[in-house]
Amino acid sequence: MIYKPIYALHKKVRILTLGMRQIPDVQQEQPRMPIPIDRVCVKNLYRRICLKSSQSGRVCLDSKITACIDLPANQRGIHVSRSAESVVESFADIEYRDFAKVENALENLVNVLLNRHGYALRAMAKLETVYLLDYRDEYVGVEDLIPIKILITVKKSRGGEAEFKIGVGLEGMTVCPCAQQVFSHMENIQSVYVPSHSQRAKMLIVVTSNRNTVDIRDVAVAGLKAFSAPLFTILKRVNEYRLVKKAFESPKFVEDVVRQAIYNIYSIIKDKVDDNTRITVKVESFESIHPYDLCAEASYTVNELKKLLEPNS
């Protein structure tokens, strides 16, 4: 039997006719409680996304995707298959659309969601993945593929402007300047090469903007340079010596790392984004000599940072 879908309106419920059988469109029924829903999502849908990169050629990322829309008060539910189809079809087509950035692909997905769900006023797409950053430290003499956690969210209202939220998660090393200076004072040793405690710390950077001009690689490198030293998978004895030396020459509190990261990111994006673009940095330090951890966080717009850092400009 050949099925020919025909849509008709019957008792306020859209009917899908397949041959002689009629299947009700339950999602479009009137809900018992006419309350709008802010967000209904299809979560944890995995796709392999291949992009065309000018630096690395073809880059493929295994990613977890979330696709969301809002729901008006007069509709009982969303058409879930439409959201899932939007994800599958959008990302199957990415490498043929010359997308160079994940954000472009997500913006395309948001547009598809709004087109597929005519009753939705807002849509959101979120992607989580891990990117291996090819990073070299000339002082330490080591090159490594550093895992960078990426979280990208694109939101858009129907007929409005898209909002891009770029999240980058990475890890580094810190050396406590207080312990170092106290030891130097107590032992009367005038040198930076005295004992201190060091720890591994993790950083989350989020840049929120209406312009898709932020380079994830640049943001990740700016964050890595804010630590006392980066982390590497393999360190031979000479490289380990150089890494420890570098870290102890640049001891930092967790607060220092937050400030340095914000400054580094501000310096590279301030001329590429709008003044209302927001930079948020959060750093958590896993303390080596305490039974607790430390955390610091700061958030500023580019305009606020201009007033703080360049008051006379």
mmCIF file of C-alpha atoms in Angstrom:
data_model
loop_
_atom_site.group_PDB
_atom_site.id
_atom_site.type_symbol
_atom_site.label_atom_id
_atom_site.label_comp_id
_atom_site.label_asym_id
_atom_site.label_seq_id
_atom_site.Cartn_x
_atom_site.Cartn_y
_atom_site.Cartn_z
ATOM 1 C CA MET A 1 0.000 0.000 0.000
ATOM 2 C CA ILE A 2 1.262 3.485 -0.859
ATOM 3 C CA TYR A 3 0.715 5.977 1.960
ATOM 4 C CA LYS A 4 -0.011 9.577 1.021
ATOM 5 C CA PRO A 5 0.066 11.958 4.007
ATOM 6 C CA ILE A 6 -2.719 14.549 3.938
ATOM 7 C CA TYR A 7 -3.125 17.164 6.675
ATOM 8 C CA ALA A 8 -6.620 18.348 7.693
ATOM 9 C CA LEU A 9 -8.151 20.171 10.659
ATOM 10 C CA HIS A 10 -10.670 18.141 12.673
ATOM 11 C CA LYS A 11 -12.013 19.052 16.125
ATOM 12 C CA LYS A 12 -9.037 21.381 16.746
ATOM 13 C CA VAL A 13 -6.664 18.444 16.190
ATOM 14 C CA ARG A 14 -4.611 18.107 13.022
ATOM 15 C CA ILE A 15 -5.182 14.688 11.434
ATOM 16 C CA LEU A 16 -2.571 12.751 9.456
ATOM 17 C CA THR A 17 -4.320 10.554 6.896
ATOM 18 C CA LEU A 18 -2.491 7.407 5.819
ATOM 19 C CA GLY A 19 -4.609 5.643 3.234
ATOM 20 C CA MET A 20 -7.928 5.022 4.994
ATOM 21 C CA ARG A 21 -6.552 5.428 8.532
ATOM 22 C CA GLN A 22 -6.434 8.729 10.391
ATOM 23 C CA ILE A 23 -3.744 9.381 13.011
ATOM 24 C CA PRO A 24 -4.413 12.278 15.397
ATOM 25 C CA ASP A 25 -1.782 14.977 15.890
ATOM 26 C CA VAL A 26 -1.937 14.870 19.709
ATOM 27 C CA GLN A 27 0.844 17.427 20.128
ATOM 28 C CA GLN A 28 -1.356 20.131 18.630
ATOM 29 C CA GLU A 29 -4.247 19.551 21.014
ATOM 30 C CA GLN A 30 -5.208 22.277 23.457
ATOM 31 C CA PRO A 31 -3.449 21.609 26.783
ATOM 32 C CA ARG A 32 -5.518 21.331 29.954
ATOM 33 C CA MET A 33 -3.476 24.130 31.510
ATOM 34 C CA PRO A 34 -2.803 26.999 29.059
ATOM 35 C CA ILE A 35 0.688 27.717 30.367
ATOM 36 C CA PRO A 36 3.583 28.506 27.985
ATOM 37 C CA ILE A 37 6.716 26.370 28.320
ATOM 38 C CA ASP A 38 10.051 28.177 28.134
ATOM 39 C CA ARG A 39 12.029 25.289 26.687
ATOM 40 C CA VAL A 40 11.414 21.755 25.455
ATOM 41 C CA CYS A 41 14.565 19.924 24.388
ATOM 42 C CA VAL A 42 15.863 16.875 22.637
ATOM 43 C CA LYS A 43 19.034 16.083 24.618
ATOM 44 C CA ASN A 44 22.088 13.847 24.309
ATOM 45 C CA LEU A 45 21.911 13.304 20.574
ATOM 46 C CA TYR A 46 25.394 12.365 19.349
ATOM 47 C CA ARG A 47 26.740 13.391 15.961
ATOM 48 C CA ARG A 48 30.145 13.484 14.289
ATOM 49 C CA ILE A 49 30.694 16.992 12.970
ATOM 50 C CA CYS A 50 33.283 17.633 10.261
ATOM 51 C CA LEU A 51 34.350 21.210 9.558
ATOM 52 C CA LYS A 52 36.655 22.810 7.042
ATOM 53 C CA SER A 53 39.508 24.530 8.884
ATOM 54 C CA SER A 54 42.037 26.814 7.199
ATOM 55 C CA GLN A 55 44.634 25.759 9.797
ATOM 56 C CA SER A 56 44.048 22.020 10.123
ATOM 57 C CA GLY A 57 42.147 21.077 6.986
ATOM 58 C CA ARG A 58 39.206 18.829 7.753
ATOM 59 C CA VAL A 59 38.485 18.637 11.502
ATOM 60 C CA CYS A 60 35.968 16.115 12.871
ATOM 61 C CA LEU A 61 34.463 16.363 16.365
ATOM 62 C CA ASP A 62 32.324 13.744 18.098
ATOM 63 C CA SER A 63 29.740 15.921 19.806
ATOM 64 C CA LYS A 64 26.716 15.794 22.106
ATOM 65 C CA ILE A 65 23.906 18.033 20.892
ATOM 66 C CA THR A 66 20.826 19.540 22.516
ATOM 67 C CA ALA A 67 18.073 21.171 20.454
ATOM 68 C CA CYS A 68 15.345 23.244 22.149
ATOM 69 C CA ILE A 69 12.318 25.351 21.282
ATOM 70 C CA ASP A 70 9.696 27.153 23.338
ATOM 71 C CA LEU A 71 6.060 26.042 23.380
ATOM 72 C CA PRO A 72 3.038 28.376 23.306
ATOM 73 C CA ALA A 73 0.161 28.083 25.776
ATOM 74 C CA ASN A 74 -2.249 26.719 23.153
ATOM 75 C CA GLN A 75 -0.123 23.722 22.128
ATOM 76 C CA ARG A 76 0.116 20.522 24.173
ATOM 77 C CA GLY A 77 3.548 19.342 23.063
ATOM 78 C CA ILE A 78 6.337 19.721 20.529
ATOM 79 C CA HIS A 79 6.824 17.455 17.540
ATOM 80 C CA VAL A 80 9.907 15.650 18.834
ATOM 81 C CA SER A 81 10.741 13.990 15.531
ATOM 82 C CA ARG A 82 11.037 17.406 13.876
ATOM 83 C CA SER A 83 13.717 18.453 16.367
ATOM 84 C CA ALA A 84 15.613 15.180 15.995
ATOM 85 C CA GLU A 85 15.368 15.380 12.193
ATOM 86 C CA SER A 86 16.631 18.966 12.302
ATOM 87 C CA VAL A 87 19.756 17.861 14.166
ATOM 88 C CA VAL A 88 20.444 14.811 12.010
ATOM 89 C CA GLU A 89 19.856 16.557 8.696
ATOM 90 C CA SER A 90 21.636 19.793 9.617
ATOM 91 C CA PHE A 91 24.823 18.107 10.774
ATOM 92 C CA ALA A 92 24.849 15.561 7.970
ATOM 93 C CA ASP A 93 25.079 18.531 5.608
ATOM 94 C CA ILE A 94 27.706 20.552 7.496
ATOM 95 C CA GLU A 95 30.857 19.554 5.618
ATOM 96 C CA TYR A 96 29.178 20.424 2.306
ATOM 97 C CA ARG A 97 28.172 23.900 3.475
ATOM 98 C CA ASP A 98 31.744 25.159 3.959
ATOM 99 C CA PHE A 99 31.179 25.869 7.652
ATOM 100 C CA ALA A 100 34.526 26.726 9.258
ATOM 101 C CA LYS A 101 33.162 27.095 12.788
ATOM 102 C CA VAL A 102 30.859 25.031 14.966
ATOM 103 C CA GLU A 103 28.934 28.192 15.854
ATOM 104 C CA ASN A 104 27.919 28.641 12.207
ATOM 105 C CA ALA A 105 26.582 25.096 12.118
ATOM 106 C CA LEU A 106 24.600 25.647 15.330
ATOM 107 C CA GLU A 107 23.125 28.900 14.015
ATOM 108 C CA ASN A 108 22.011 26.979 10.940
ATOM 109 C CA LEU A 109 20.398 24.354 13.200
ATOM 110 C CA VAL A 110 18.533 27.055 15.159
ATOM 111 C CA ASN A 111 17.127 28.442 11.895
ATOM 112 C CA VAL A 112 16.037 24.947 10.825
ATOM 113 C CA LEU A 113 14.291 24.403 14.184
ATOM 114 C CA LEU A 114 12.329 27.638 13.802
ATOM 115 C CA ASN A 115 11.369 26.702 10.254
ATOM 116 C CA ARG A 116 10.253 23.194 11.231
ATOM 117 C CA HIS A 117 8.305 24.312 14.308
ATOM 118 C CA GLY A 118 6.083 27.087 13.022
ATOM 119 C CA TYR A 119 4.510 27.594 16.449
ATOM 120 C CA ALA A 120 7.842 28.258 18.231
ATOM 121 C CA LEU A 121 9.052 31.796 18.884
ATOM 122 C CA ARG A 122 12.516 30.879 20.205
ATOM 123 C CA ALA A 123 15.051 28.147 19.557
ATOM 124 C CA MET A 124 18.334 27.088 21.117
ATOM 125 C CA ALA A 125 21.045 24.655 20.085
ATOM 126 C CA LYS A 126 23.857 23.472 22.342
ATOM 127 C CA LEU A 127 26.926 21.400 21.546
ATOM 128 C CA GLU A 128 29.456 19.750 23.862
ATOM 129 C CA THR A 129 32.679 18.212 22.607
ATOM 130 C CA VAL A 130 36.414 17.882 23.238
ATOM 131 C CA TYR A 131 38.939 19.550 20.950
ATOM 132 C CA LEU A 132 42.598 18.534 20.936
ATOM 133 C CA LEU A 133 44.572 21.772 20.811
ATOM 134 C CA ASP A 134 47.979 21.505 19.158
ATOM 135 C CA TYR A 135 50.014 23.560 21.651
ATOM 136 C CA ARG A 136 53.741 24.152 21.925
ATOM 137 C CA ASP A 137 55.621 25.789 24.798
ATOM 138 C CA GLU A 138 58.951 27.049 23.513
ATOM 139 C CA TYR A 139 60.439 27.522 27.002
ATOM 140 C CA VAL A 140 59.592 24.015 28.149
ATOM 141 C CA GLY A 141 60.403 22.603 24.724
ATOM 142 C CA VAL A 142 57.289 20.417 24.512
ATOM 143 C CA GLU A 143 54.495 20.153 21.965
ATOM 144 C CA ASP A 144 51.326 18.283 22.890
ATOM 145 C CA LEU A 145 47.659 17.805 21.995
ATOM 146 C CA ILE A 146 45.927 19.404 24.953
ATOM 147 C CA PRO A 147 42.285 18.383 25.517
ATOM 148 C CA ILE A 148 39.991 21.404 25.570
ATOM 149 C CA LYS A 149 36.353 21.006 26.576
ATOM 150 C CA ILE A 150 34.056 23.044 24.357
ATOM 151 C CA LEU A 151 30.487 24.081 25.130
ATOM 152 C CA ILE A 152 28.743 26.260 22.549
ATOM 153 C CA THR A 153 25.190 27.580 22.785
ATOM 154 C CA VAL A 154 23.302 29.552 20.131
ATOM 155 C CA LYS A 155 19.945 31.168 20.930
ATOM 156 C CA LYS A 156 17.642 33.018 18.583
ATOM 157 C CA SER A 157 14.153 34.521 18.628
ATOM 158 C CA ARG A 158 12.055 34.401 15.479
ATOM 159 C CA GLY A 159 13.067 37.378 13.362
ATOM 160 C CA GLY A 160 15.698 38.390 15.914
ATOM 161 C CA GLU A 161 19.473 38.320 16.245
ATOM 162 C CA ALA A 162 21.373 35.230 17.340
ATOM 163 C CA GLU A 163 23.267 35.129 20.655
ATOM 164 C CA PHE A 164 26.463 33.090 20.789
ATOM 165 C CA LYS A 165 27.855 31.681 24.028
ATOM 166 C CA ILE A 166 31.321 30.132 23.670
ATOM 167 C CA GLY A 167 32.529 28.035 26.617
ATOM 168 C CA VAL A 168 36.085 26.693 26.896
ATOM 169 C CA GLY A 169 37.259 24.400 29.699
ATOM 170 C CA LEU A 170 40.947 23.680 30.329
ATOM 171 C CA GLU A 171 43.458 22.815 33.047
ATOM 172 C CA GLY A 172 46.800 24.190 34.182
ATOM 173 C CA MET A 173 49.253 24.409 37.073
ATOM 174 C CA THR A 174 49.567 27.043 39.795
ATOM 175 C CA VAL A 175 52.268 27.752 42.399
ATOM 176 C CA CYS A 176 51.363 29.547 45.631
ATOM 177 C CA PRO A 177 53.225 32.905 45.889
ATOM 178 C CA CYS A 178 52.438 33.274 49.605
ATOM 179 C CA ALA A 179 54.095 30.017 50.664
ATOM 180 C CA GLN A 180 57.035 30.791 48.410
ATOM 181 C CA GLN A 181 57.666 34.262 49.860
ATOM 182 C CA VAL A 182 57.105 33.169 53.457
ATOM 183 C CA PHE A 183 59.615 30.329 53.028
ATOM 184 C CA SER A 184 62.101 32.748 51.468
ATOM 185 C CA HIS A 185 61.654 35.166 54.386
ATOM 186 C CA MET A 186 61.876 32.530 57.113
ATOM 187 C CA GLU A 187 64.987 30.922 55.626
ATOM 188 C CA ASN A 188 66.494 34.279 54.574
ATOM 189 C CA ILE A 189 66.871 33.075 50.984
ATOM 190 C CA GLN A 190 66.540 35.757 48.343
ATOM 191 C CA SER A 191 65.426 33.631 45.408
ATOM 192 C CA VAL A 192 62.268 32.630 43.562
ATOM 193 C CA TYR A 193 63.558 29.066 43.439
ATOM 194 C CA VAL A 194 62.468 28.113 46.932
ATOM 195 C CA PRO A 195 59.805 25.562 47.938
ATOM 196 C CA SER A 196 56.118 26.246 47.655
ATOM 197 C CA HIS A 197 53.043 24.116 47.130
ATOM 198 C CA SER A 198 51.677 23.651 43.634
ATOM 199 C CA GLN A 199 48.384 22.322 42.370
ATOM 200 C CA ARG A 200 46.358 21.519 39.321
ATOM 201 C CA ALA A 201 43.567 23.948 38.524
ATOM 202 C CA LYS A 202 40.731 23.960 36.032
ATOM 203 C CA MET A 203 39.356 26.985 34.210
ATOM 204 C CA LEU A 204 36.054 27.716 32.500
ATOM 205 C CA ILE A 205 35.889 30.635 30.072
ATOM 206 C CA VAL A 206 32.575 31.839 28.653
ATOM 207 C CA VAL A 207 32.295 34.579 26.013
ATOM 208 C CA THR A 208 28.755 35.760 25.248
ATOM 209 C CA SER A 209 28.224 37.899 22.169
ATOM 210 C CA ASN A 210 25.818 38.745 19.362
ATOM 211 C CA ARG A 211 28.661 38.514 16.876
ATOM 212 C CA ASN A 212 30.174 35.193 15.842
ATOM 213 C CA THR A 213 33.767 36.427 15.658
ATOM 214 C CA VAL A 214 35.439 34.739 18.634
ATOM 215 C CA ASP A 215 38.084 32.152 17.777
ATOM 216 C CA ILE A 216 37.941 29.184 20.177
ATOM 217 C CA ARG A 217 41.619 28.379 19.668
ATOM 218 C CA ASP A 218 42.695 31.929 20.569
ATOM 219 C CA VAL A 219 40.523 31.875 23.705
ATOM 220 C CA ALA A 220 41.984 28.516 24.803
ATOM 221 C CA VAL A 221 45.583 29.696 24.335
ATOM 222 C CA ALA A 222 44.809 32.925 26.231
ATOM 223 C CA GLY A 223 43.494 30.833 29.113
ATOM 224 C CA LEU A 224 46.486 28.476 29.166
ATOM 225 C CA LYS A 225 48.882 31.415 29.359
ATOM 226 C CA ALA A 226 47.145 32.678 32.501
ATOM 227 C CA PHE A 227 48.313 29.701 34.608
ATOM 228 C CA SER A 228 51.723 29.450 36.240
ATOM 229 C CA ALA A 229 52.398 26.731 33.654
ATOM 230 C CA PRO A 230 50.439 24.452 31.318
ATOM 231 C CA LEU A 231 50.073 20.671 31.704
ATOM 232 C CA PHE A 232 51.686 18.172 29.346
ATOM 233 C CA THR A 233 51.159 14.455 28.833
ATOM 234 C CA ILE A 234 54.850 13.498 28.542
ATOM 235 C CA LEU A 235 57.771 15.292 30.189
ATOM 236 C CA LYS A 236 61.332 14.050 29.914
ATOM 237 C CA ARG A 237 63.670 15.062 32.729
ATOM 238 C CA VAL A 238 64.964 18.222 31.036
ATOM 239 C CA ASN A 239 61.442 19.288 30.031
ATOM 240 C CA GLU A 240 60.149 18.616 33.546
ATOM 241 C CA TYR A 241 62.911 20.804 34.970
ATOM 242 C CA ARG A 242 62.011 23.627 32.581
ATOM 243 C CA LEU A 243 58.295 23.339 33.350
ATOM 244 C CA VAL A 244 58.837 23.465 37.114
ATOM 245 C CA LYS A 245 61.224 26.391 36.702
ATOM 246 C CA LYS A 246 58.700 28.260 34.573
ATOM 247 C CA ALA A 247 55.915 27.657 37.103
ATOM 248 C CA PHE A 248 57.969 28.784 40.103
ATOM 249 C CA GLU A 249 59.058 31.915 38.252
ATOM 250 C CA SER A 250 55.361 32.802 37.859
ATOM 251 C CA PRO A 251 53.581 31.914 41.133
ATOM 252 C CA LYS A 252 49.883 32.799 41.116
ATOM 253 C CA PHE A 253 46.885 32.767 43.402
ATOM 254 C CA VAL A 254 43.669 31.493 41.881
ATOM 255 C CA GLU A 255 42.577 35.154 41.848
ATOM 256 C CA ASP A 256 45.659 36.061 39.789
ATOM 257 C CA VAL A 257 44.769 33.411 37.217
ATOM 258 C CA VAL A 258 41.223 34.760 36.848
ATOM 259 C CA ARG A 259 42.431 38.328 36.364
ATOM 260 C CA GLN A 260 45.146 37.323 33.899
ATOM 261 C CA ALA A 261 42.771 35.190 31.837
ATOM 262 C CA ILE A 262 40.202 37.997 31.589
ATOM 263 C CA TYR A 263 42.914 40.444 30.531
ATOM 264 C CA ASN A 264 44.361 38.017 27.955
ATOM 265 C CA ILE A 265 40.952 37.350 26.392
ATOM 266 C CA TYR A 266 39.973 41.014 26.449
ATOM 267 C CA SER A 267 43.193 41.906 24.648
ATOM 268 C CA ILE A 268 42.506 39.558 21.723
ATOM 269 C CA ILE A 269 38.763 40.135 21.214
ATOM 270 C CA LYS A 270 38.166 43.779 22.165
ATOM 271 C CA ASP A 271 38.452 45.002 18.548
ATOM 272 C CA LYS A 272 36.444 42.101 17.105
ATOM 273 C CA VAL A 273 33.268 42.192 19.197
ATOM 274 C CA ASP A 274 30.654 44.641 20.468
ATOM 275 C CA ASP A 275 31.172 46.498 23.747
ATOM 276 C CA ASN A 276 28.338 44.530 25.374
ATOM 277 C CA THR A 277 30.142 41.218 24.795
ATOM 278 C CA ARG A 278 30.641 39.531 28.178
ATOM 279 C CA ILE A 279 33.733 37.643 29.351
ATOM 280 C CA THR A 280 33.304 35.293 32.307
ATOM 281 C CA VAL A 281 36.159 33.319 33.845
ATOM 282 C CA LYS A 282 35.902 30.794 36.662
ATOM 283 C CA VAL A 283 38.936 28.965 38.106
ATOM 284 C CA GLU A 284 38.901 26.124 40.625
ATOM 285 C CA SER A 285 42.130 25.103 42.356
ATOM 286 C CA PHE A 286 42.509 21.591 43.791
ATOM 287 C CA GLU A 287 44.659 22.477 46.809
ATOM 288 C CA SER A 288 47.579 20.160 47.555
ATOM 289 C CA ILE A 289 48.121 21.059 51.253
ATOM 290 C CA HIS A 290 44.511 21.756 52.266
ATOM 291 C CA PRO A 291 41.500 19.421 52.580
ATOM 292 C CA TYR A 292 39.416 21.829 50.489
ATOM 293 C CA ASP A 293 39.481 23.560 47.113
ATOM 294 C CA LEU A 294 39.527 27.237 46.155
ATOM 295 C CA CYS A 295 37.399 28.922 43.518
ATOM 296 C CA ALA A 296 37.342 32.418 42.017
ATOM 297 C CA GLU A 297 35.110 33.929 39.361
ATOM 298 C CA ALA A 298 34.696 37.271 37.592
ATOM 299 C CA SER A 299 32.469 38.526 34.781
ATOM 300 C CA TYR A 300 32.743 41.781 32.792
ATOM 301 C CA THR A 301 31.560 43.264 29.532
ATOM 302 C CA VAL A 302 34.150 44.544 27.085
ATOM 303 C CA ASN A 303 32.959 48.093 27.790
ATOM 304 C CA GLU A 304 33.432 47.633 31.546
ATOM 305 C CA LEU A 305 36.949 46.307 30.986
ATOM 306 C CA LYS A 306 37.804 49.249 28.750
ATOM 307 C CA LYS A 307 36.902 51.613 31.591
ATOM 308 C CA LEU A 308 38.944 49.575 34.080
ATOM 309 C CA LEU A 309 42.008 48.890 31.953
ATOM 310 C CA GLU A 310 42.073 51.852 29.563
ATOM 311 C CA PRO A 311 40.483 54.737 31.468
ATOM 312 C CA ASN A 312 42.230 57.410 29.395
ATOM 313 C CA SER A 313 41.516 55.957 25.966
#
